[in-house]
Amino acid sequence: MKTLIVVAHPDAADSSTQQFLKASARLPDVAWYELSDDWQADIAGEQTRLLAYERIIWQFPLYWYSSPANLKEWLDSVFTDDFPDRLKGRELGLVVTLGVSAKSFQAGGREQFTLSELLRPFQALANRCGMTFLPIFAIHQFMYMTEVMKQKLLIAYQQYLTMPVNASFQETEAWFADRLQALTEKEPNEDRKRIMSAVLAELTENRSRLDDLLLVLTEVKDG
Amino acid sequence: MKTLIVVAHPDAADSSTQQFLKASARLPDVAWYELSDDWQADIAGEQTRLLAYERIIWQFPLYWYSSPANLKEWLDSVFTDDFPDRLKGRELGLVVTLGVSAKSFQAGGREQFTLSELLRPFQALANRCGMTFLPIFAIHQFMYMTEVMKQKLLIAYQQYLTMPVNASFQETEAWFADRLQALTEKEPNEDRKRIMSAVLAELTENRSRLDDLLLVLTEVKDG
């Protein structure tokens, strides 16, 4: 599956959050595309770009409870009347960065409404296009995150970009094994390569033992 | 009460709906302001303009389940961090024009979501500013409206611009009497002036009779 990240940030180069995400998104089959003003000359080119991907992500800071104006401008131009039907069957995800805490976004909270409610227009667009709307990926107060929190964010973000939607336990495990395999192959340090190989073997062994257990359980159930 | 209509339409001069609304909005204490690109030079001027009105209306065609990009661009610039607090106690209304029928906007309908859901970001902004959010004024499929429907729309729109929010029966009646009074004074044709005066007298007479009845009813209730 190929994924496109459309970044709508007025100044992505100067945003530490966007730079962190950009470094995290260096993965096979994942493309990073920052909106500038260049797209206006070639609407058909923008459409062709989108159609080359199965998973499309719009990534932006929340400005007054929606995307910045530049994403809306791009959307109003690129989504011509006939375009939605051509997107059918693809996936639409949102990566939203916020300076406000998660608990503000609830009934009775400071912002009164949930992010799911506020981003309904994007869900409605996905519905209109026949696209699967992915769970919203919200990043609250990146600037207050510890290193450990950022490491967890990196993994969760990479999974959002590349893992099947609402993945099962097996799919999540397979995803980790694949990532570890790729990292092990690229590791130049022989000592670390051996350790990573051992972890991968352990993971695979666990998987195989769990599969055996599952088989036994199924046999017991079936008598 | 003074009302400002901020019109965010990429081509208001060419829209028959907007021209109809513009003609309907020629009322005392109602100002019509079409967004062009001129505002960018003077953000403080835009803020001062807004602060001169108690009721602020944003009027736009629904583009991909939200306002056109030009309103968002204006909003992102004019609503500086300190600005919301200065709007406290005012009213925010939305006049939204749509090419799609009202019944499409419901669970199970073609668009799946209600307008109240889709326009939640504006309600959240009103909440953030401490403004009263008015019921949304939606105009569906203006181009299919008969003359009678347009006359009803004209009155409902004028009421939306100038009448107290969630008006009582008495307030609505007083609004009609005020409007008729103003029209009668301006009427040059003497025959028509006489008829209008008679209708106004009848309205006032009815009002007075209803007030008497109400008084009797209250006395009966109180024993």
Coordinates of C-alpha atoms in Angstrom, one line a residue:
Chain A
M1 CA 0.0 0.0 0.0
K2 CA 1.3 3.5 -0.9
T3 CA 0.7 6.5 1.3
L4 CA 0.8 10.2 0.6
I5 CA 1.1 12.8 3.3
V6 CA -0.2 16.2 2.2
V7 CA 1.3 18.7 4.7
A8 CA -0.7 21.9 5.1
H9 CA 1.4 24.0 7.4
P10 CA 2.1 27.7 6.7
D11 CA 5.7 27.2 7.8
A12 CA 6.5 23.5 8.0
A13 CA 10.3 24.1 7.8
D14 CA 10.1 26.1 11.0
S15 CA 7.9 23.7 13.0
S16 CA 9.7 21.2 15.2
T17 CA 6.6 19.0 15.2
Q18 CA 6.5 18.8 11.4
Q19 CA 10.3 18.2 11.2
F20 CA 9.9 15.4 13.7
L21 CA 7.1 13.9 11.7
K22 CA 9.0 14.3 8.5
A23 CA 12.0 12.3 9.9
S24 CA 9.6 9.7 11.2
A25 CA 7.9 9.4 7.8
R26 CA 11.1 8.2 5.9
L27 CA 9.6 4.8 5.1
P28 CA 9.3 2.7 1.9
D29 CA 6.0 3.6 0.0
V30 CA 5.4 6.8 2.0
A31 CA 5.6 10.1 0.2
W32 CA 5.8 13.5 1.9
Y33 CA 4.3 16.5 0.1
E34 CA 4.3 20.0 1.5
L35 CA 1.6 22.4 0.0
S36 CA 3.1 25.6 -1.3
D37 CA 1.5 27.9 -3.8
D38 CA 2.9 26.0 -6.8
W39 CA -0.1 23.7 -7.2
Q40 CA -2.4 26.4 -8.5
A41 CA -0.9 26.1 -12.0
D42 CA -1.6 22.4 -12.4
I43 CA -4.8 21.1 -10.9
A44 CA -4.8 18.0 -13.1
G45 CA -1.3 17.2 -11.8
E46 CA -2.5 17.4 -8.2
Q47 CA -5.4 15.1 -9.0
T48 CA -3.0 12.6 -10.7
R49 CA -0.7 12.7 -7.7
L50 CA -3.5 11.8 -5.3
L51 CA -4.7 9.0 -7.5
A52 CA -1.3 7.3 -7.3
Y53 CA -1.9 6.5 -3.6
E54 CA -4.2 4.2 -1.7
R55 CA -3.9 6.0 1.6
I56 CA -4.1 9.8 1.6
I57 CA -3.2 11.8 4.8
W58 CA -3.9 15.4 5.4
Q59 CA -1.6 16.7 8.1
F60 CA -2.1 20.2 9.6
P61 CA -2.2 22.2 12.8
L62 CA -5.7 23.0 14.0
Y63 CA -6.5 26.7 13.3
W64 CA -9.8 27.9 14.7
Y65 CA -11.2 24.4 14.8
S66 CA -10.4 23.4 11.2
S67 CA -7.5 23.2 8.8
P68 CA -5.5 26.3 7.9
A69 CA -6.9 28.2 4.9
N70 CA -4.3 26.9 2.5
L71 CA -5.6 23.3 2.7
K72 CA -9.2 24.5 2.1
E73 CA -8.0 26.6 -0.9
W74 CA -6.3 23.6 -2.3
L75 CA -9.3 21.4 -1.6
D76 CA -11.8 23.8 -3.2
S77 CA -9.6 23.9 -6.4
V78 CA -8.4 20.3 -6.7
F79 CA -11.7 18.6 -5.8
T80 CA -13.6 19.5 -9.0
D81 CA -17.1 18.2 -9.3
D82 CA -16.1 15.0 -11.0
F83 CA -13.1 14.2 -8.9
P84 CA -14.6 12.6 -5.7
D85 CA -15.9 9.6 -7.7
R86 CA -12.4 8.8 -8.9
L87 CA -11.2 8.4 -5.3
K88 CA -13.6 5.6 -4.4
G89 CA -12.2 2.8 -2.3
R90 CA -9.2 4.8 -1.0
E91 CA -8.5 5.8 2.6
L92 CA -8.5 9.3 4.1
G93 CA -6.6 10.0 7.3
L94 CA -6.0 13.2 9.3
V95 CA -3.0 14.0 11.3
V96 CA -3.8 17.0 13.5
T97 CA -1.4 18.9 15.7
L98 CA -2.7 21.0 18.6
G99 CA -1.3 23.2 21.3
V100 CA -4.3 22.5 23.5
S101 CA -4.6 19.4 25.8
A102 CA -6.8 16.4 24.8
K103 CA -9.1 16.8 27.7
S104 CA -10.2 20.3 26.5
F105 CA -12.0 18.6 23.6
Q106 CA -15.1 17.2 25.3
A107 CA -18.6 18.3 26.4
G108 CA -18.0 20.6 29.4
G109 CA -14.3 21.0 28.5
R110 CA -12.8 24.3 27.5
E111 CA -13.5 23.7 23.8
Q112 CA -16.9 22.0 24.4
F113 CA -16.6 19.7 21.3
T114 CA -14.6 16.6 20.4
L115 CA -12.2 16.5 17.6
S116 CA -14.4 13.9 15.8
E117 CA -17.2 16.5 15.9
L118 CA -15.0 19.4 14.8
L119 CA -13.5 17.5 11.9
R120 CA -16.9 16.3 10.6
P121 CA -16.5 18.2 7.3
F122 CA -13.6 16.0 6.4
Q123 CA -15.5 12.8 7.3
A124 CA -18.4 14.1 5.2
L125 CA -16.0 14.6 2.3
A126 CA -14.6 11.1 2.7
N127 CA -18.3 9.9 2.7
R128 CA -19.0 11.8 -0.5
C129 CA -15.8 10.3 -2.2
G130 CA -16.6 6.7 -1.1
M131 CA -13.3 6.7 0.9
T132 CA -12.7 5.0 4.2
F133 CA -12.3 7.6 6.9
L134 CA -9.4 6.6 9.2
P135 CA -9.5 7.3 13.0
I136 CA -8.1 10.8 13.5
F137 CA -4.5 10.9 14.6
A138 CA -4.2 13.8 17.1
I139 CA -0.9 15.1 18.5
H140 CA -1.5 17.3 21.5
Q141 CA 1.2 19.6 22.9
F142 CA 4.2 18.1 21.2
M143 CA 6.4 20.7 22.9
Y144 CA 5.7 19.2 26.3
M145 CA 6.5 15.6 25.3
T146 CA 9.4 13.7 27.0
E147 CA 11.8 11.7 24.8
V148 CA 10.0 8.5 25.7
M149 CA 6.6 10.0 24.7
K150 CA 8.2 11.1 21.4
Q151 CA 9.5 7.5 20.7
K152 CA 6.0 6.2 21.3
L153 CA 4.6 8.9 19.0
L154 CA 7.1 7.9 16.3
I155 CA 6.0 4.3 16.3
A156 CA 2.2 5.2 16.5
Y157 CA 2.7 7.6 13.6
Q158 CA 4.5 5.1 11.4
Q159 CA 1.8 2.6 12.1
Y160 CA -0.8 5.2 11.1
L161 CA 0.9 5.7 7.8
T162 CA 1.5 2.1 6.9
M163 CA -0.5 -0.4 8.9
P164 CA -3.9 -1.8 7.9
V165 CA -6.8 0.3 9.4
N166 CA -8.0 -1.0 12.8
A167 CA -5.3 -3.6 12.7
S168 CA -5.6 -6.9 14.6
F169 CA -3.1 -8.1 17.1
Q170 CA -1.5 -10.4 14.5
E171 CA -1.3 -7.6 12.0
T172 CA 0.4 -5.3 14.5
E173 CA 2.9 -8.1 15.4
A174 CA 3.7 -8.7 11.7
W175 CA 4.2 -5.0 11.3
F176 CA 6.8 -4.9 14.1
A177 CA 8.5 -8.0 12.6
D178 CA 8.7 -6.4 9.2
R179 CA 10.1 -3.1 10.6
L180 CA 12.7 -5.0 12.7
Q181 CA 13.7 -7.1 9.7
A182 CA 14.2 -4.0 7.6
L183 CA 16.2 -2.2 10.3
T184 CA 18.4 -5.3 11.0
E185 CA 19.3 -5.6 7.3
K186 CA 20.5 -1.9 7.3
E187 CA 22.3 -2.1 10.6
P188 CA 26.1 -1.6 10.0
N189 CA 27.3 -2.5 13.6
E190 CA 27.7 -6.3 13.8
D191 CA 27.1 -6.6 17.5
R192 CA 23.8 -4.7 17.3
K193 CA 22.9 -6.6 14.2
R194 CA 23.2 -9.9 16.2
I195 CA 21.0 -8.6 19.0
M196 CA 18.4 -7.4 16.6
S197 CA 18.4 -10.7 14.8
A198 CA 18.0 -12.5 18.2
V199 CA 15.0 -10.3 19.1
L200 CA 13.4 -10.9 15.6
A201 CA 13.9 -14.7 16.1
E202 CA 12.3 -14.5 19.5
L203 CA 9.4 -12.6 18.1
T204 CA 8.9 -15.1 15.3
E205 CA 9.3 -18.0 17.8
N206 CA 6.6 -16.4 20.0
R207 CA 4.4 -16.0 17.0
S208 CA 4.8 -19.7 16.1
R209 CA 4.1 -20.8 19.7
L210 CA 1.0 -18.7 19.9
D211 CA -0.2 -20.1 16.5
D212 CA 0.3 -23.6 17.9
L213 CA -1.7 -22.7 21.0
L214 CA -4.5 -21.3 18.9
L215 CA -4.6 -24.5 16.9
V216 CA -4.9 -26.6 20.0
L217 CA -7.6 -24.3 21.4
T218 CA -9.6 -24.6 18.2
E219 CA -9.2 -28.4 18.2
V220 CA -10.4 -28.5 21.9
K221 CA -13.4 -26.3 21.0
D222 CA -14.3 -28.5 18.0
G223 CA -14.1 -31.6 20.2
Chain B
M1 CA -29.0 46.6 17.6
K2 CA -26.5 46.9 14.7
T3 CA -25.9 44.0 12.4
L4 CA -22.9 43.3 10.0
I5 CA -23.1 40.8 7.2
V6 CA -19.7 39.5 6.1
V7 CA -20.2 38.0 2.7
A8 CA -17.7 35.4 1.7
H9 CA -18.6 34.4 -1.9
P10 CA -15.9 34.1 -4.6
D11 CA -18.2 36.0 -7.0
A12 CA -21.1 37.7 -5.1
A13 CA -21.8 40.1 -7.9
D14 CA -22.6 37.1 -10.2
S15 CA -24.7 35.1 -7.7
S16 CA -28.5 35.7 -8.0
T17 CA -28.9 34.4 -4.4
Q18 CA -26.4 36.9 -3.0
Q19 CA -28.0 39.7 -5.1
F20 CA -31.4 38.8 -3.8
L21 CA -30.1 38.8 -0.2
K22 CA -28.3 42.1 -0.8
A23 CA -31.5 43.8 -1.9
S24 CA -33.3 42.2 1.1
A25 CA -30.7 43.5 3.5
R26 CA -31.3 47.2 2.8
L27 CA -32.5 47.9 6.3
P28 CA -31.6 50.5 9.0
D29 CA -28.7 49.4 11.2
V30 CA -27.7 46.6 8.8
A31 CA -24.4 46.7 7.0
W32 CA -23.4 44.6 4.0
Y33 CA -19.6 43.9 3.6
E34 CA -18.2 41.7 0.8
L35 CA -14.8 40.2 1.5
S36 CA -12.3 41.0 -1.2
D37 CA -8.5 40.8 -0.9
D38 CA -8.2 44.3 0.4
W39 CA -8.6 43.4 4.1
Q40 CA -5.1 41.9 4.2
A41 CA -3.4 45.4 4.5
D42 CA -5.4 46.4 7.6
I43 CA -6.1 43.7 10.2
A44 CA -6.7 46.2 13.0
G45 CA -9.3 47.9 10.7
E46 CA -11.1 44.6 10.2
Q47 CA -11.2 44.1 14.0
T48 CA -12.5 47.6 14.6
R49 CA -15.2 47.1 12.0
L50 CA -16.4 43.9 13.7
L51 CA -16.4 45.5 17.2
A52 CA -18.9 48.2 15.9
Y53 CA -21.7 45.6 15.6
E54 CA -23.7 43.5 18.2
R55 CA -24.7 40.9 15.6
I56 CA -22.2 39.5 13.2
I57 CA -23.3 37.3 10.3
W58 CA -21.1 35.2 8.1
Q59 CA -22.8 34.5 4.8
F60 CA -21.3 32.0 2.4
P61 CA -22.1 29.1 0.0
L62 CA -21.2 25.7 1.5
Y63 CA -18.0 24.5 -0.3
W64 CA -17.0 20.9 0.7
Y65 CA -18.9 21.1 3.9
S66 CA -17.5 24.3 5.2
S67 CA -17.0 28.0 4.2
P68 CA -15.0 28.9 1.1
A69 CA -11.3 29.3 1.7
N70 CA -11.4 33.1 1.6
L71 CA -13.5 33.2 4.8
K72 CA -11.0 30.9 6.6
E73 CA -8.1 33.0 5.4
W74 CA -9.8 36.1 6.7
L75 CA -10.6 34.4 10.0
D76 CA -7.1 33.0 10.5
S77 CA -5.7 36.5 10.1
V78 CA -8.3 38.7 11.7
F79 CA -8.8 36.5 14.8
T80 CA -5.5 37.1 16.5
D81 CA -4.9 35.4 19.8
D82 CA -6.2 38.3 21.9
F83 CA -9.2 39.1 19.7
P84 CA -11.8 36.6 20.8
D85 CA -12.1 38.1 24.3
R86 CA -13.0 41.4 22.8
L87 CA -16.1 39.9 21.1
K88 CA -17.7 38.7 24.3
G89 CA -21.4 39.1 24.6
R90 CA -22.0 39.6 20.8
E91 CA -24.0 37.3 18.5
L92 CA -22.6 35.2 15.7
G93 CA -25.0 34.0 12.9
L94 CA -24.4 31.9 9.7
V95 CA -26.3 32.3 6.5
V96 CA -25.4 29.3 4.4
T97 CA -26.5 28.8 0.8
L98 CA -26.6 25.3 -0.7
G99 CA -27.4 23.7 -4.0
V100 CA -28.4 20.4 -2.2
S101 CA -31.8 19.8 -0.6
A102 CA -32.3 20.0 3.1
K103 CA -33.2 16.3 3.5
S104 CA -29.8 15.2 2.2
F105 CA -28.3 16.5 5.5
Q106 CA -29.3 13.9 8.0
A107 CA -28.1 10.5 9.2
G108 CA -28.8 8.1 6.3
G109 CA -29.2 11.0 3.9
R110 CA -26.9 11.5 1.0
E111 CA -24.6 13.8 3.0
Q112 CA -24.9 11.7 6.3
F113 CA -24.5 14.7 8.6
T114 CA -26.7 17.6 9.7
L115 CA -25.7 21.2 9.0
S116 CA -25.4 21.8 12.8
E117 CA -22.8 19.0 12.9
L118 CA -20.9 20.2 9.8
L119 CA -20.7 23.8 11.0
R120 CA -19.6 22.9 14.5
P121 CA -16.2 24.6 14.0
F122 CA -18.1 28.0 13.9
Q123 CA -20.1 27.1 17.0
A124 CA -16.8 26.2 18.8
L125 CA -15.4 29.6 17.7
A126 CA -18.5 31.4 19.1
N127 CA -18.0 29.4 22.3
R128 CA -14.3 30.5 22.5
C129 CA -15.3 34.1 21.9
G130 CA -18.1 34.1 24.5
M131 CA -20.6 34.9 21.7
T132 CA -24.2 33.7 21.4
F133 CA -24.4 31.3 18.4
L134 CA -27.6 31.9 16.5
P135 CA -29.6 29.1 14.8
I136 CA -28.1 28.5 11.4
F137 CA -30.0 30.2 8.5
A138 CA -29.8 27.7 5.6
I139 CA -31.0 28.5 2.1
H140 CA -31.4 25.4 0.1
Q141 CA -31.8 25.4 -3.7
F142 CA -32.7 29.1 -4.2
M143 CA -32.8 28.5 -7.9
Y144 CA -35.8 26.3 -7.6
M145 CA -37.8 28.7 -5.4
T146 CA -41.2 30.1 -6.5
E147 CA -41.9 33.8 -6.1
V148 CA -44.0 33.1 -3.0
M149 CA -41.2 31.1 -1.5
K150 CA -38.8 34.0 -2.2
Q151 CA -41.1 36.4 -0.5
K152 CA -41.2 34.2 2.6
L153 CA -37.4 33.9 2.5
L154 CA -37.1 37.7 2.3
I155 CA -39.1 38.1 5.5
A156 CA -37.3 35.3 7.3
Y157 CA -33.9 36.7 6.3
Q158 CA -34.8 40.2 7.5
Q159 CA -36.0 38.8 10.8
Y160 CA -32.7 36.8 11.1
L161 CA -30.8 40.0 10.6
T162 CA -32.7 42.3 13.0
M163 CA -35.1 40.4 15.4
P164 CA -34.1 39.3 18.9
V165 CA -32.8 35.7 18.9
N166 CA -35.4 33.0 19.5
A167 CA -38.1 35.8 19.5
S168 CA -41.4 35.4 21.3
F169 CA -44.8 35.8 19.6
Q170 CA -45.0 39.4 21.0
E171 CA -41.5 40.3 19.7
T172 CA -42.3 38.9 16.2
E173 CA -45.6 40.9 16.1
A174 CA -43.9 44.1 17.3
W175 CA -41.2 43.5 14.5
F176 CA -43.9 43.3 11.9
A177 CA -45.6 46.4 13.2
D178 CA -42.3 48.3 13.2
R179 CA -41.6 47.2 9.6
L180 CA -45.1 48.2 8.4
Q181 CA -44.8 51.5 10.2
A182 CA -41.5 52.3 8.4
L183 CA -42.9 51.2 5.0
T184 CA -46.1 53.3 5.5
E185 CA -44.1 56.4 6.2
K186 CA -42.1 56.0 3.0
E187 CA -45.0 55.1 0.8
P188 CA -45.7 57.9 -1.8
N189 CA -49.0 56.5 -3.2
E190 CA -51.8 58.0 -0.9
D191 CA -54.3 55.1 -1.6
R192 CA -51.7 52.5 -0.6
K193 CA -50.6 54.6 2.4
R194 CA -54.2 54.6 3.6
I195 CA -54.6 50.8 3.3
M196 CA -51.2 50.2 5.0
S197 CA -52.3 52.5 7.8
A198 CA -55.5 50.6 8.2
V199 CA -53.6 47.2 8.4
L200 CA -51.3 48.7 11.0
A201 CA -54.2 50.0 13.0
E202 CA -55.9 46.6 12.8
L203 CA -52.6 44.9 14.0
T204 CA -52.3 47.3 16.9
E205 CA -56.0 46.9 17.8
N206 CA -55.6 43.1 17.8
R207 CA -52.5 43.4 19.9
S208 CA -54.4 45.5 22.4
R209 CA -57.4 43.0 22.5
L210 CA -54.9 40.1 23.0
D211 CA -53.3 42.0 25.9
D212 CA -56.7 42.6 27.5
L213 CA -57.5 38.8 27.2
L214 CA -54.2 37.9 28.7
L215 CA -54.9 40.2 31.6
V216 CA -58.3 38.6 32.2
L217 CA -56.7 35.1 32.0
T218 CA -54.1 36.0 34.5
E219 CA -56.8 37.4 36.9
V220 CA -58.8 34.2 36.6
K221 CA -55.8 32.1 37.3
D222 CA -54.9 34.2 40.3
G223 CA -58.5 33.8 41.6

